């Protein structure tokens, strides 16, 4: 496997509330031979309320980090957090497009940002740079009970002209990635539906309704677990499940995992190593049955064999 | 002696052609001059040395019948370009190729000897020794070579029917257009001022145009005509600049970088600089170099439906 | 030189934002201007009379009219000027309406701009030379591209008018989109019942030569004399033998071919006849699905064909036809369902397009007219129609209205109720657009008599829940969100240009708009003409339109062709390149760059080789002119000196 | 006041500055590698060591000049009525050409016969010529290609100059030749020059002997050239290498041909007189598109013929070539007019 | 026109008859308001626009030059704009070498139906030229020698 190196921007959540996301990202990428370098002295990405108050300031906060990356001589920065990603991309694109804006932003910064850095998500590099084959090759364990509904949330791929990744209405990156590591993926109609997290404080009732729909659609789709790529989605769907059950009269008990955690599991890491035990809804039940991946492959081959003669027969009948 | 080989080649070709164009000694030891000969007894007047600078190909498109011509590597690109543009019938031209590693710029020698009268010129190794009233002066040839020689890749002509001497390889680095890029580092105002000053000297003698092997319009040039009436006869910078733009743009994708235009300018205007810039851009845009491959088409006379290198411009 | 300048008020169109009197005053002071005046409507008959009188009275030898765009009235005024004996190319036009009065807000600046536009025109006019058209013979045959209802109408009208018609249809049968429809609005006539006879007429008309399953390969020439190369695509069935019996289709083992005619509602056989009423009714093999081609063995159809028509070795064939005019009726396309991912288009089988539903409704369609939903062939009870699925949606690049969806949705809803009386239909709409005769009454009937529930609002998402499709949208009249559990969702997918519209336009040298629809010469007054003389438009290739409009255009285009063919010769445009033999140095650069091959070498008596322009072939683009280094070749009416006069008038003062 | 003067080299700028107050002073200045006559400004780098690339002829006979401006005035009442207004400027400023060479000054003498000494003097030439004082520097070495002694002139020839100067070691010896020259000479910066007169004379003789002599005599040359007029083979041979550019003509101190063109934009314009060259196709191009000098050999024949045959035939045997050698020195192809004349003599 | 000095700059447009001239007409018909500086010279095809016209205009007094033709592949004469694209691109790169800001020259493609696009092209280009200011400040001096 070729050694790859990326500048990795963890962001604030991944050092705190979503530390398990960070743990799993690092584990999985290390397994894939990817080296992560954390920029020195990185700071807030600017996705905080800054952008609802002052666009120049918000961009400057993001650009400060991009300038650091640029100075390191890199042209790409990766982050697991979609909010960071969105903040970087927004600042970068607008500075690139509008010379005047760029000047305004750079006037605030000590080191100017010259628009030479592309921000990508961990998901994006897994799909585009590493690819399904190396991802699949690292798999050692199979979890036959696990049926996941990939939930993308609102910003990882939208608005498309800014995020420049995957289909805005029917993204498939995580679906494909989960399939690559041998996890059963359910076709989930609500994969980009709003969960309401942004109004978590102001309009709790609405959030509960929206989130409850996401959860119930996942069950309808046949899933027993949600996988997410955003720690805010995670927080909303995992932590709030009790609240949803209380207000909506439901009894959801659906574990919500980061996609990197699922990958890590199939790579043989323990739930503890991946921080799965930190979640509100425990996933133990789904992870109990596990077997070496070879068994599954063997099973599949046998199934295919059993099918083939039949198909041949049908063909003969037709002709 | 190389000159004997050359004379031998000319003697051999002379019966097959109506005229051979070579060099003989000019009005002083520093100047060679083109020599048109059609009789065997004239052959002995031929000379060959690094001062044989003129691109003799320039005459070919205007001559009738069969023509023999002495051609250096750099000059040979003119033959190739004529072939591209179907301006000559190749069979009617007998190219006597001469290997050449470097010629000498008369202007540079004259500057080095402070424009004095030259009494004698000899060549010794890689030096030219010029005798002036105060005595002989030895100058390394490389110091007084035209700039095209510094990056010459064609020590042996691309096209020849007879090669006088042995084919040799170029020992020069590729042209990376350093000078052009360096000039582009100047500010717009500096560049504009530069050209205003340079063009100001132009006397519109059209030596650059008439010496250019690719300026095939010559007498019909639009710089002088009233129909079409592109320029007036005013001697101001605008009109002079207009003429040089006509010259430059008509040579876009056709200029073979022989730098004759600049060599012949009596006012010492760096007119080849513009052509070089265009050549650089066209090489970058279309990977094209004029006068290298007879099967090419000059880039301004063709197109691709999808131009990979041309992006739409935003305002 | 005595130039006359006529400045048009154009009512208030120009005079409202340009001080025309001041413009006339300034024009009088321009060099060479002998007369300048203003007029309320210069293009009106008295306006033109005024010009004619002034030419005589003031002895004018050049005329400039400052008014609207020359694309509008240059021809008009050239004719006016010519009637007085002046050469028509002594006329110039200054565009002070579209390029000035209508776009500038400052009266002072507009007035100045108008003055300068006139200055430009006067300087150009003074450089103008008299030009004289040549006459050439025309080939009175017409090519019709597209055998839909518009193309068939055009072909029939031309043929009835006595012209030989070459009709080229891309698919194996004529009929186009209309042949796929079940009923037509607002009469609820059976579509194929009214179209069928026309299709038969086309096939039987002795003046019409039909090339079905053929495409335009290359078009050369100019009005009056086109050379067309037509690619007859390999059908692998010898149509001279095929009787259309259908035995091959019966036996074909490859049952999963895509059914183009039915828009994939049900699978087809690899050898097929698109529909029972097809003209010609001949079979063809879709090679990408045929086992003989995929696996190299099968040969079932060949075995069963009673007349031995199957020929797997068949190759595309190129035939050449010479014609004098072309009618383009290449029709329209529809956006793919998967362009609408928020509606699950392409993902959920029970979300279908309007045209698919049309096939499901149709008695000769794959379900024999029984309404079934694709997923489980159950009869749907709740059907939701979504209008503007893609139309009027800038985000996917379709800002325009698709013209006829509102009407066919009403029709389909009505038909649904007829088929399944206990069904309920919902229509999500933005606006109901029903401006045709009897159209609005029709949509009202759908609502009032058939109880179709119209919900004004957009659908945000469609997703499956169990066997149902949940349609989630807004009801903007009630100001609420609505969710409807539907059994079947029909999307009125946006009308687009056909996928190869642009390629065809390039072959025809006609323009298309950003969406691929062909651009007519004038949106109001020359709706079926193009800017390429001899090429006419009919039907939806010019923009979405319904059947009566398409038929009308078909007839209109035919009338245009008959009108130009009413003469035996045409006049060539003298605005072509001309070589000054004294200047040409014979460098041949123009020859290589001419897109039309209109320049040849010519040897003069003194042996000089120079360029020579073939008058009838030159189209007048002027590429040669800007290529020629010595200015020997000049595009008449746009010579270097004429353009330089304009540049100088602008820059040197 | 002595009739000759001496000026130490270090006083030269002061002299020029003083003259600049009363005159427009043009002096040879180095521009890159090129020496050009430019309006003198304090601090300019004079170049007196070699003849200027371009002779000072343009100061009196500009490369391009507006003869007059015209304006068509329109009657606002009746746009068909137009009146023409002409405006010419014959008000020329007093000028000094400083540092021209004897050959350059000689050039003006060739002009004078055409533009001044006729019944129809050219007012533009006359106006400038009469207001111009020419201060000529005798040559102290021949330049490449020059041959003035062969055409009856010399490196210290004073005809055409108002004031002659000769470089002698630490300064210049001055000798006024005309009244205009004496006017200049009044300046107090000059020392008495009588002591240097002989030295100057010797210098002149020394240089004169160094000048190349491509042909010994000129007698009979005009007639000989005329007799070769129809001999196109001779001329084709001599001019095969000529590329028919105008460098020789435009650098020539004696070439005086011009072209007249009108340039008009809108109602006004100007009539322009500009240098023309008989080496150009357009020089003799007729409106019918016929051209009596279609080929370059006909054109170069005209150039040689004009200087060595037609002009002397018309003007008492005066050769219209001053032998400055510029046409040879700067010819792109090293065409040598003296060689052609020599060949003609021998043909 | 001296009385407008200061308000307008000299912008010359070469528009092909079939597309861009029509596009400008369409913009007019749609009453898309535009700055008034632009003066339009109608040519049959962008391929007719010899780059020397642009040079001539810029050297002689224009502050900006705009060339607009049909979109590539959509040329009425099939190839004209392909040639124009190469030649004008070459020119655009050359101008700054001579000290002329390349922003003073713009070439683009506008079809007859793109009235709104035309309005934007004119508005943006005029704005850009005004930002650059006048190109010809000083009077051209005429040489004597």
Coordinates of N, CA and C in Angstrom, one line a residue, chain A residues 158 167-170 187-193 210 213 216-217 220 315 318-319, chain C residues 251 253-255 291 295 300 341-342 347-348 460-466 472 483:
Chain A
X158 N -24.0 19.6 0.4 CA -24.8 20.7 0.0 C -24.4 22.0 0.5
X167 N -23.7 13.4 -5.0 CA -25.0 13.9 -5.5 C -25.7 14.6 -4.3
X168 N -26.2 15.8 -4.6 CA -26.8 16.6 -3.5 C -28.1 15.9 -3.0
X169 N -28.8 15.3 -3.8 CA -30.1 14.7 -3.4 C -30.0 13.2 -3.0
X170 N -29.1 12.5 -3.7 CA -29.0 11.1 -3.4 C -27.6 10.7 -3.3
X187 N -31.6 0.9 1.7 CA -31.9 2.1 0.8 C -32.7 3.0 1.7
X188 N -32.2 4.1 2.0 CA -32.7 5.0 3.0 C -33.2 6.3 2.3
X189 N -34.5 6.5 2.3 CA -35.1 7.6 1.5 C -34.7 9.0 2.2
X190 N -34.5 8.9 3.5 CA -34.3 10.2 4.3 C -32.8 10.5 4.5
X191 N -32.0 10.0 3.6 CA -30.5 10.2 3.9 C -30.1 11.6 4.0
X192 N -30.8 12.5 3.3 CA -30.4 13.9 3.4 C -31.5 14.8 4.0
X193 N -32.5 14.1 4.6 CA -33.6 14.9 5.2 C -33.1 15.7 6.4
X210 N -39.0 16.1 13.5 CA -38.2 15.8 12.3 C -37.2 14.6 12.6
X213 N -38.9 11.3 12.5 CA -39.2 10.8 11.2 C -38.0 10.2 10.6
X216 N -37.7 6.8 12.2 CA -38.7 5.8 11.9 C -38.5 5.4 10.4
X217 N -38.1 6.3 9.5 CA -37.8 6.0 8.2 C -36.7 4.9 8.1
X220 N -38.2 1.7 8.9 CA -38.9 1.3 7.8 C -38.1 0.7 6.7
X315 N -31.8 -20.2 -19.5 CA -31.3 -19.8 -20.8 C -31.6 -20.8 -21.8
X318 N -35.2 -21.0 -22.9 CA -35.6 -19.9 -23.7 C -35.3 -20.2 -25.2
X319 N -34.1 -20.7 -25.4 CA -33.6 -20.8 -26.8 C -34.2 -21.9 -27.6
Chain C
X251 N -40.6 -15.1 -31.5 CA -39.6 -16.1 -31.1 C -38.3 -15.5 -30.5
X253 N -35.5 -14.7 -28.3 CA -35.3 -15.1 -26.9 C -34.8 -14.0 -26.0
X254 N -34.4 -12.9 -26.6 CA -33.8 -11.8 -25.8 C -35.0 -10.8 -25.4
X255 N -35.4 -11.0 -24.2 CA -36.7 -10.3 -23.8 C -36.4 -9.1 -23.0
X291 N -28.7 -11.4 -28.9 CA -27.7 -12.4 -28.6 C -26.7 -12.7 -29.7
X295 N -23.4 -12.5 -28.0 CA -22.7 -13.7 -27.8 C -22.2 -14.4 -29.1
X300 N -32.1 -17.1 -34.0 CA -33.5 -17.5 -34.0 C -34.3 -16.8 -35.0
X341 N -33.7 13.8 -8.4 CA -33.5 12.8 -7.3 C -34.3 13.1 -6.1
X342 N -34.7 14.3 -5.9 CA -35.6 14.6 -4.7 C -36.9 13.9 -4.8
X347 N -35.3 5.9 -9.2 CA -35.0 5.0 -8.1 C -36.2 4.2 -7.7
X348 N -37.4 4.8 -7.7 CA -38.6 4.2 -7.3 C -39.4 3.9 -8.5
X460 N -41.8 18.6 -2.3 CA -40.4 18.7 -1.9 C -39.7 17.4 -1.9
X461 N -40.4 16.3 -1.6 CA -39.8 15.0 -1.6 C -40.8 13.9 -1.8
X462 N -40.4 12.9 -2.4 CA -41.2 11.7 -2.6 C -40.4 10.5 -2.1
X463 N -41.0 9.7 -1.2 CA -40.2 8.6 -0.7 C -41.2 7.5 -0.4
X464 N -40.6 6.3 -0.4 CA -41.5 5.1 -0.3 C -41.7 4.8 1.2
X465 N -42.9 4.4 1.5 CA -43.2 3.9 2.8 C -44.1 2.7 2.6
X466 N -43.5 1.5 2.9 CA -44.2 0.3 2.6 C -44.5 0.2 1.1
X472 N -44.6 14.5 -0.4 CA -44.6 15.6 0.6 C -44.5 16.9 -0.1
X483 N -49.0 15.8 3.0 CA -48.4 14.5 2.7 C -49.5 13.6 2.1

